[in-house]
Amino acid sequence: MTDLYYKIWVDCISSMMRNNDDWRWKSMLFMNLAMSLNIIIALFWLGCFFPFFLQYDIKIDLFPGTKMNSLLKYLVLYGIPVQALNYCFIFYNRKFEKLLKKYPTYSGKYFLTYFLASLAVPFVVITIYFFRQ
């Protein structure tokens, strides 16, 4: 499983390196978005069978009446933890350099497949959930 994780990351980094000078930020942004959506969907599915998973929530009311509270809640619950894990596993001590030598690149195909699937799955899950009722 970790091999697949690293292969997707290497594919993401190598495809971003070719096109951008700020490849670190962009690769981290896209992978964090995909991974946090996957965590949200996993918790949603687990919540269908084990209701205590749906209680993974915090109250943030720094900006009353605005959408900023939802953004902050997303960042605290999903964005920052995923970012910290990815930083530790990929970027800490420049580990990505070793990974780029170890794993082959797939011209962005692994990353693109993972990213698009991560964006599509929430819509499929929500559709199935609402039409099931």
Coordinates of N, CA, C and O in Angstrom, one line a residue:
M1 N 0.8 -1.2 0.0 CA 0.0 0.0 0.0 C 0.9 1.3 0.0 O 0.5 2.2 -0.7
T2 N 2.0 1.2 0.8 CA 2.8 2.4 0.8 C 3.5 2.6 -0.6 O 3.8 3.7 -0.9
D3 N 3.7 1.5 -1.3 CA 4.3 1.7 -2.6 C 3.4 2.5 -3.5 O 3.9 3.3 -4.3
L4 N 2.1 2.2 -3.5 CA 1.2 2.9 -4.3 C 1.1 4.4 -3.9 O 1.1 5.3 -4.8
Y5 N 1.2 4.6 -2.6 CA 1.2 6.0 -2.1 C 2.4 6.8 -2.7 O 2.3 7.9 -3.2
Y6 N 3.6 6.1 -2.6 CA 4.8 6.8 -3.1 C 4.8 6.9 -4.6 O 5.3 7.9 -5.1
K7 N 4.3 5.9 -5.3 CA 4.2 6.0 -6.7 C 3.3 7.2 -7.2 O 3.7 7.9 -8.1
I8 N 2.2 7.3 -6.5 CA 1.3 8.5 -6.9 C 2.0 9.8 -6.6 O 2.0 10.7 -7.4
W9 N 2.7 9.9 -5.4 CA 3.4 11.1 -5.1 C 4.5 11.4 -6.1 O 4.7 12.5 -6.5
V10 N 5.3 10.4 -6.4 CA 6.4 10.5 -7.4 C 5.9 11.0 -8.7 O 6.4 11.9 -9.4
D11 N 4.8 10.4 -9.2 CA 4.2 10.8 -10.4 C 3.7 12.2 -10.4 O 3.8 13.0 -11.3
C12 N 3.1 12.6 -9.2 CA 2.6 14.0 -9.1 C 3.8 15.0 -9.1 O 3.8 16.0 -9.8
I13 N 4.8 14.7 -8.3 CA 6.0 15.6 -8.2 C 6.7 15.7 -9.6 O 7.0 16.8 -10.0
S14 N 6.9 14.6 -10.2 CA 7.6 14.6 -11.5 C 6.8 15.4 -12.6 O 7.4 16.1 -13.4
S15 N 5.5 15.2 -12.6 CA 4.7 15.9 -13.6 C 4.6 17.4 -13.2 O 4.6 18.3 -14.1
M16 N 4.6 17.8 -11.9 CA 4.6 19.2 -11.6 C 5.9 19.8 -11.8 O 6.0 21.0 -12.1
M17 N 7.0 19.1 -11.6 CA 8.4 19.6 -11.8 C 8.6 20.1 -13.2 O 9.3 21.1 -13.4
R18 N 8.0 19.4 -14.2 CA 8.2 19.7 -15.6 C 7.6 21.0 -15.9 O 8.1 21.8 -16.8
N19 N 6.5 21.4 -15.3 CA 5.7 22.5 -15.7 C 5.9 23.8 -14.9 O 5.5 24.9 -15.3
N20 N 6.3 23.7 -13.6 CA 6.3 24.8 -12.7 C 7.5 24.9 -11.9 O 8.2 23.9 -11.6
D21 N 7.8 26.2 -11.5 CA 8.8 26.4 -10.5 C 8.3 26.2 -9.1 O 9.1 25.8 -8.2
D22 N 7.1 26.4 -8.9 CA 6.5 26.2 -7.6 C 5.8 24.9 -7.4 O 4.7 24.8 -6.9
W23 N 6.4 23.8 -7.9 CA 5.9 22.5 -8.0 C 5.6 21.9 -6.6 O 4.7 21.2 -6.4
R24 N 6.4 22.3 -5.5 CA 6.1 21.8 -4.2 C 4.8 22.2 -3.7 O 4.0 21.4 -3.1
W25 N 4.4 23.5 -3.8 CA 3.1 24.0 -3.3 C 2.0 23.4 -4.1 O 1.0 23.0 -3.5
K26 N 2.1 23.3 -5.4 CA 1.0 22.8 -6.2 C 0.8 21.3 -6.0 O -0.3 20.8 -5.9
S27 N 1.9 20.5 -5.9 CA 1.7 19.1 -5.7 C 1.1 18.9 -4.3 O 0.3 18.0 -4.2
M28 N 1.6 19.6 -3.3 CA 1.0 19.5 -2.0 C -0.5 19.8 -2.0 O -1.3 19.2 -1.3
L29 N -0.8 20.9 -2.7 CA -2.2 21.4 -2.7 C -3.1 20.3 -3.3 O -4.2 19.9 -2.7
F30 N -2.8 19.8 -4.5 CA -3.6 18.9 -5.2 C -3.7 17.5 -4.5 O -4.8 16.9 -4.4
M31 N -2.6 17.0 -3.9 CA -2.6 15.8 -3.2 C -3.4 15.9 -1.9 O -4.1 15.0 -1.5
N32 N -3.2 17.0 -1.2 CA -4.0 17.2 0.0 C -5.5 17.3 -0.2 O -6.3 16.8 0.6
L33 N -5.8 18.0 -1.3 CA -7.3 18.1 -1.6 C -7.8 16.7 -1.9 O -8.9 16.3 -1.3
A34 N -7.1 15.9 -2.7 CA -7.6 14.5 -3.0 C -7.7 13.7 -1.8 O -8.6 12.9 -1.5
M35 N -6.6 13.7 -1.0 CA -6.6 12.8 0.2 C -7.6 13.2 1.3 O -8.2 12.4 1.9
S36 N -7.8 14.5 1.5 CA -8.8 14.9 2.5 C -10.2 14.6 2.0 O -11.0 14.2 2.8
L37 N -10.5 14.7 0.7 CA -11.8 14.2 0.2 C -12.0 12.7 0.4 O -13.0 12.3 0.8
N38 N -10.9 12.0 0.3 CA -11.0 10.5 0.5 C -11.3 10.2 2.0 O -12.0 9.3 2.3
I39 N -10.7 11.0 2.9 CA -10.9 10.8 4.3 C -12.3 11.2 4.7 O -13.0 10.5 5.4
I40 N -12.8 12.2 4.1 CA -14.2 12.6 4.3 C -15.2 11.5 3.9 O -16.1 11.2 4.6
I41 N -14.9 11.0 2.7 CA -15.8 9.9 2.2 C -15.7 8.7 3.1 O -16.7 8.0 3.4
A42 N -14.5 8.3 3.5 CA -14.3 7.2 4.3 C -15.0 7.3 5.7 O -15.7 6.4 6.1
L43 N -15.0 8.5 6.2 CA -15.7 8.8 7.5 C -17.2 8.8 7.3 O -18.0 8.3 8.1
F44 N -17.6 9.2 6.1 CA -19.1 9.2 5.8 C -19.6 7.8 5.7 O -20.6 7.4 6.3
W45 N -18.8 6.9 5.0 CA -19.2 5.5 4.8 C -19.2 4.8 6.2 O -20.1 4.0 6.5
L46 N -18.1 5.1 7.0 CA -18.1 4.5 8.3 C -19.2 5.0 9.2 O -19.7 4.2 10.0
G47 N -19.6 6.2 9.0 CA -20.7 6.8 9.7 C -22.0 6.1 9.4 O -23.0 6.1 10.2
C48 N -22.2 5.6 8.2 CA -23.4 4.9 7.8 C -23.6 3.6 8.7 O -24.7 3.2 8.9
F49 N -22.4 3.0 9.0 CA -22.5 1.7 9.8 C -22.2 1.9 11.3 O -22.7 1.2 12.1
F50 N -21.4 2.9 11.6 CA -21.0 3.2 13.0 C -21.3 4.7 13.2 O -20.4 5.5 12.9
P51 N -22.4 5.0 13.8 CA -22.8 6.5 13.8 C -21.8 7.4 14.6 O -21.8 8.6 14.3
F52 N -21.0 6.8 15.4 CA -20.1 7.7 16.2 C -19.0 8.4 15.2 O -18.4 9.4 15.6
F53 N -18.8 7.8 14.0 CA -17.9 8.4 13.1 C -18.5 9.7 12.5 O -17.8 10.6 12.1
L54 N -19.8 9.9 12.5 CA -20.4 11.1 12.1 C -20.3 12.3 13.0 O -20.6 13.4 12.7
Q55 N -19.8 12.0 14.2 CA -19.6 13.0 15.3 C -18.3 13.6 15.2 O -17.9 14.4 16.1
Y56 N -17.5 13.4 14.2 CA -16.2 14.0 14.0 C -16.4 15.4 13.5 O -16.5 15.7 12.3
D57 N -16.5 16.3 14.5 CA -16.9 17.7 14.2 C -16.4 18.6 15.3 O -16.2 18.2 16.4
I58 N -16.2 19.8 14.9 CA -15.9 20.9 15.9 C -16.7 22.1 15.6 O -17.2 22.3 14.5
K59 N -16.9 22.9 16.6 CA -17.7 24.2 16.4 C -16.7 25.3 16.3 O -15.8 25.5 17.2
I60 N -16.7 26.0 15.2 CA -15.9 27.2 14.9 C -16.9 28.3 14.6 O -17.6 28.2 13.6
D61 N -16.8 29.4 15.3 CA -17.7 30.5 15.0 C -16.9 31.8 15.1 O -17.3 32.7 15.8
L62 N -15.7 31.8 14.5 CA -14.9 33.1 14.5 C -15.5 34.2 13.6 O -15.3 35.3 13.9
F63 N -16.2 33.8 12.5 CA -16.7 34.7 11.6 C -18.2 34.4 11.5 O -18.7 33.8 10.6
P64 N -19.1 34.9 12.4 CA -20.5 34.6 12.4 C -21.2 35.0 11.1 O -20.9 36.1 10.6
G65 N -22.0 34.1 10.6 CA -22.7 34.3 9.4 C -22.0 34.3 8.1 O -22.5 34.7 7.0
T66 N -20.7 33.7 8.1 CA -20.0 33.6 6.8 C -19.6 32.2 6.6 O -19.7 31.3 7.4
K67 N -19.1 31.9 5.4 CA -18.6 30.6 5.0 C -17.2 30.3 5.5 O -16.7 29.2 5.3
M68 N -16.5 31.3 6.0 CA -15.2 31.2 6.5 C -15.1 30.1 7.6 O -14.1 29.4 7.8
N69 N -16.2 30.0 8.4 CA -16.2 29.0 9.5 C -16.1 27.6 8.9 O -15.4 26.7 9.5
S70 N -16.8 27.3 7.8 CA -16.7 26.0 7.2 C -15.3 25.8 6.6 O -14.8 24.6 6.7
L71 N -14.7 26.8 6.0 CA -13.4 26.6 5.5 C -12.4 26.3 6.7 O -11.6 25.4 6.6
L72 N -12.5 27.0 7.8 CA -11.6 26.8 8.9 C -11.9 25.4 9.5 O -10.9 24.7 9.9
K73 N -13.1 25.0 9.6 CA -13.4 23.6 10.1 C -12.8 22.6 9.2 O -12.2 21.6 9.7
Y74 N -12.9 22.7 7.9 CA -12.3 21.8 6.9 C -10.8 21.7 7.1 O -10.2 20.7 7.2
L75 N -10.2 22.9 7.2 CA -8.7 23.0 7.4 C -8.3 22.3 8.7 O -7.3 21.5 8.7
V76 N -9.0 22.5 9.8 CA -8.6 22.0 11.1 C -8.8 20.5 11.1 O -8.0 19.7 11.6
L77 N -10.0 20.0 10.6 CA -10.3 18.6 10.7 C -9.6 17.7 9.7 O -9.3 16.6 9.9
Y78 N -9.4 18.2 8.5 CA -8.9 17.4 7.4 C -7.6 18.0 6.7 O -6.7 17.2 6.5
G79 N -7.6 19.2 6.4 CA -6.5 19.8 5.6 C -5.2 19.8 6.4 O -4.2 19.3 5.8
I80 N -5.1 20.3 7.6 CA -3.9 20.4 8.3 C -3.3 19.0 8.7 O -2.1 18.7 8.5
P81 N -4.2 18.0 9.2 CA -3.6 16.7 9.5 C -3.0 16.0 8.3 O -2.0 15.4 8.3
V82 N -3.7 16.1 7.1 CA -3.2 15.5 5.9 C -1.9 16.2 5.5 O -1.0 15.5 5.1
Q83 N -1.9 17.5 5.6 CA -0.7 18.2 5.2 C 0.5 17.8 6.0 O 1.6 17.6 5.5
A84 N 0.3 17.7 7.3 CA 1.3 17.3 8.2 C 1.9 15.9 7.9 O 3.1 15.7 7.9
L85 N 1.0 14.9 7.7 CA 1.4 13.6 7.3 C 2.2 13.6 6.0 O 3.2 12.9 5.9
N86 N 1.6 14.2 5.0 CA 2.3 14.3 3.7 C 3.7 14.9 3.8 O 4.6 14.5 3.2
Y87 N 3.8 16.0 4.6 CA 5.1 16.6 4.8 C 6.1 15.7 5.4 O 7.2 15.6 4.9
C88 N 5.6 15.0 6.4 CA 6.5 14.1 7.1 C 7.0 12.9 6.2 O 8.1 12.5 6.3
F89 N 6.0 12.4 5.4 CA 6.4 11.2 4.6 C 7.0 11.6 3.3 O 7.7 10.7 2.7
I90 N 6.9 12.8 2.8 CA 7.4 13.1 1.4 C 8.5 14.2 1.5 O 9.5 14.0 0.9
F91 N 8.2 15.3 2.2 CA 9.1 16.4 2.0 C 10.1 16.6 3.2 O 11.1 17.3 3.0
Y92 N 9.9 16.0 4.3 CA 10.8 16.1 5.4 C 12.2 15.5 5.0 O 12.2 14.4 4.5
N93 N 13.2 16.2 5.3 CA 14.6 15.8 4.9 C 14.7 15.5 3.4 O 15.5 14.7 3.1
R94 N 13.9 16.2 2.6 CA 14.0 16.1 1.2 C 13.9 14.6 0.7 O 14.6 14.1 -0.2
K95 N 13.0 13.9 1.4 CA 12.8 12.5 1.0 C 12.3 12.3 -0.4 O 12.6 11.2 -1.0
F96 N 11.7 13.3 -0.9 CA 11.2 13.1 -2.3 C 12.3 12.9 -3.3 O 12.1 12.3 -4.3
E97 N 13.5 13.4 -3.0 CA 14.7 13.1 -3.9 C 15.0 11.6 -4.0 O 15.3 11.1 -5.1
K98 N 15.0 11.0 -2.8 CA 15.2 9.5 -2.8 C 14.1 8.8 -3.5 O 14.3 7.8 -4.2
L99 N 12.8 9.2 -3.3 CA 11.7 8.6 -3.9 C 11.7 8.7 -5.4 O 11.3 7.8 -6.2
L100 N 12.1 9.9 -5.9 CA 12.2 10.1 -7.4 C 13.2 9.2 -8.0 O 13.0 8.8 -9.2
K101 N 14.2 8.8 -7.3 CA 15.2 7.9 -7.8 C 14.7 6.4 -7.8 O 15.1 5.6 -8.6
K102 N 13.9 6.1 -6.7 CA 13.5 4.8 -6.5 C 12.3 4.3 -7.4 O 12.3 3.2 -7.9
Y103 N 11.3 5.2 -7.5 CA 10.1 4.9 -8.3 C 10.1 5.5 -9.6 O 10.5 6.6 -9.8
P104 N 9.5 4.8 -10.6 CA 9.4 5.3 -12.0 C 8.3 6.3 -12.0 O 7.4 6.4 -11.2
T105 N 8.3 7.2 -13.1 CA 7.3 8.1 -13.3 C 6.4 7.6 -14.4 O 6.8 6.8 -15.3
Y106 N 5.1 8.0 -14.3 CA 4.1 7.5 -15.3 C 3.5 8.7 -16.1 O 2.4 8.6 -16.5
S107 N 4.3 9.7 -16.3 CA 3.8 10.9 -17.0 C 2.6 11.6 -16.5 O 1.8 12.1 -17.2
G108 N 2.3 11.5 -15.2 CA 1.2 12.1 -14.6 C -0.1 11.2 -14.6 O -1.1 11.6 -14.1
K109 N 0.0 10.0 -15.2 CA -1.2 9.2 -15.3 C -1.7 8.7 -14.0 O -2.9 8.6 -13.7
Y110 N -0.8 8.2 -13.1 CA -1.2 7.7 -11.8 C -1.8 8.9 -11.0 O -2.9 8.7 -10.4
F111 N -1.1 10.0 -11.0 CA -1.6 11.1 -10.2 C -3.0 11.6 -10.7 O -3.9 11.8 -10.0
L112 N -3.1 11.7 -12.0 CA -4.3 12.2 -12.6 C -5.5 11.3 -12.4 O -6.6 11.7 -12.0
T113 N -5.2 10.0 -12.5 CA -6.3 9.0 -12.2 C -6.7 9.1 -10.7 O -7.9 9.1 -10.4
Y114 N -5.7 9.2 -9.8 CA -6.0 9.3 -8.4 C -6.8 10.6 -8.1 O -7.8 10.6 -7.4
F115 N -6.4 11.7 -8.6 CA -7.0 13.0 -8.4 C -8.4 13.0 -8.9 O -9.4 13.4 -8.2
L116 N -8.6 12.6 -10.1 CA -10.0 12.6 -10.7 C -10.9 11.6 -10.0 O -12.1 11.9 -9.8
A117 N -10.4 10.5 -9.6 CA -11.2 9.5 -8.9 C -11.6 10.1 -7.5 O -12.7 9.9 -7.1
S118 N -10.7 10.8 -6.9 CA -11.0 11.4 -5.6 C -12.0 12.5 -5.7 O -12.8 12.7 -4.8
L119 N -12.0 13.2 -6.8 CA -13.1 14.2 -7.0 C -14.4 13.6 -7.4 O -15.4 14.2 -7.0
A120 N -14.4 12.5 -8.1 CA -15.6 11.9 -8.6 C -16.3 11.1 -7.5 O -17.6 11.0 -7.5
V121 N -15.6 10.4 -6.7 CA -16.2 9.5 -5.7 C -17.1 10.2 -4.8 O -18.2 9.7 -4.5
P122 N -16.9 11.5 -4.3 CA -17.9 12.1 -3.4 C -19.2 12.3 -4.1 O -20.3 12.1 -3.5
F123 N -19.2 12.7 -5.4 CA -20.5 12.8 -6.1 C -21.2 11.5 -6.2 O -22.4 11.5 -6.1
V124 N -20.5 10.5 -6.5 CA -21.1 9.2 -6.7 C -21.7 8.7 -5.3 O -22.8 8.2 -5.3
V125 N -20.9 8.9 -4.3 CA -21.4 8.4 -2.9 C -22.6 9.2 -2.5 O -23.6 8.7 -2.0
I126 N -22.6 10.5 -2.7 CA -23.7 11.3 -2.3 C -25.0 11.0 -3.1 O -26.1 10.9 -2.6
T127 N -24.8 10.7 -4.4 CA -25.9 10.3 -5.3 C -26.5 9.0 -4.8 O -27.7 8.9 -4.7
I128 N -25.6 8.0 -4.6 CA -26.1 6.7 -4.1 C -26.8 6.9 -2.8 O -27.9 6.3 -2.5
Y129 N -26.3 7.7 -1.9 CA -26.8 7.8 -0.5 C -28.2 8.5 -0.6 O -29.2 8.0 0.0
F130 N -28.4 9.5 -1.4 CA -29.7 10.2 -1.5 C -30.7 9.4 -2.3 O -31.9 9.5 -2.0
F131 N -30.3 8.7 -3.3 CA -31.3 7.9 -4.0 C -31.7 6.6 -3.3 O -32.7 6.0 -3.7
R132 N -30.8 6.2 -2.4 CA -31.1 5.0 -1.6 C -32.3 5.2 -0.7 O -33.0 4.3 -0.3
Q133 N -32.4 6.4 -0.2 CA -33.5 6.7 0.8 C -34.8 6.8 0.2 O -35.3 7.2 -0.7

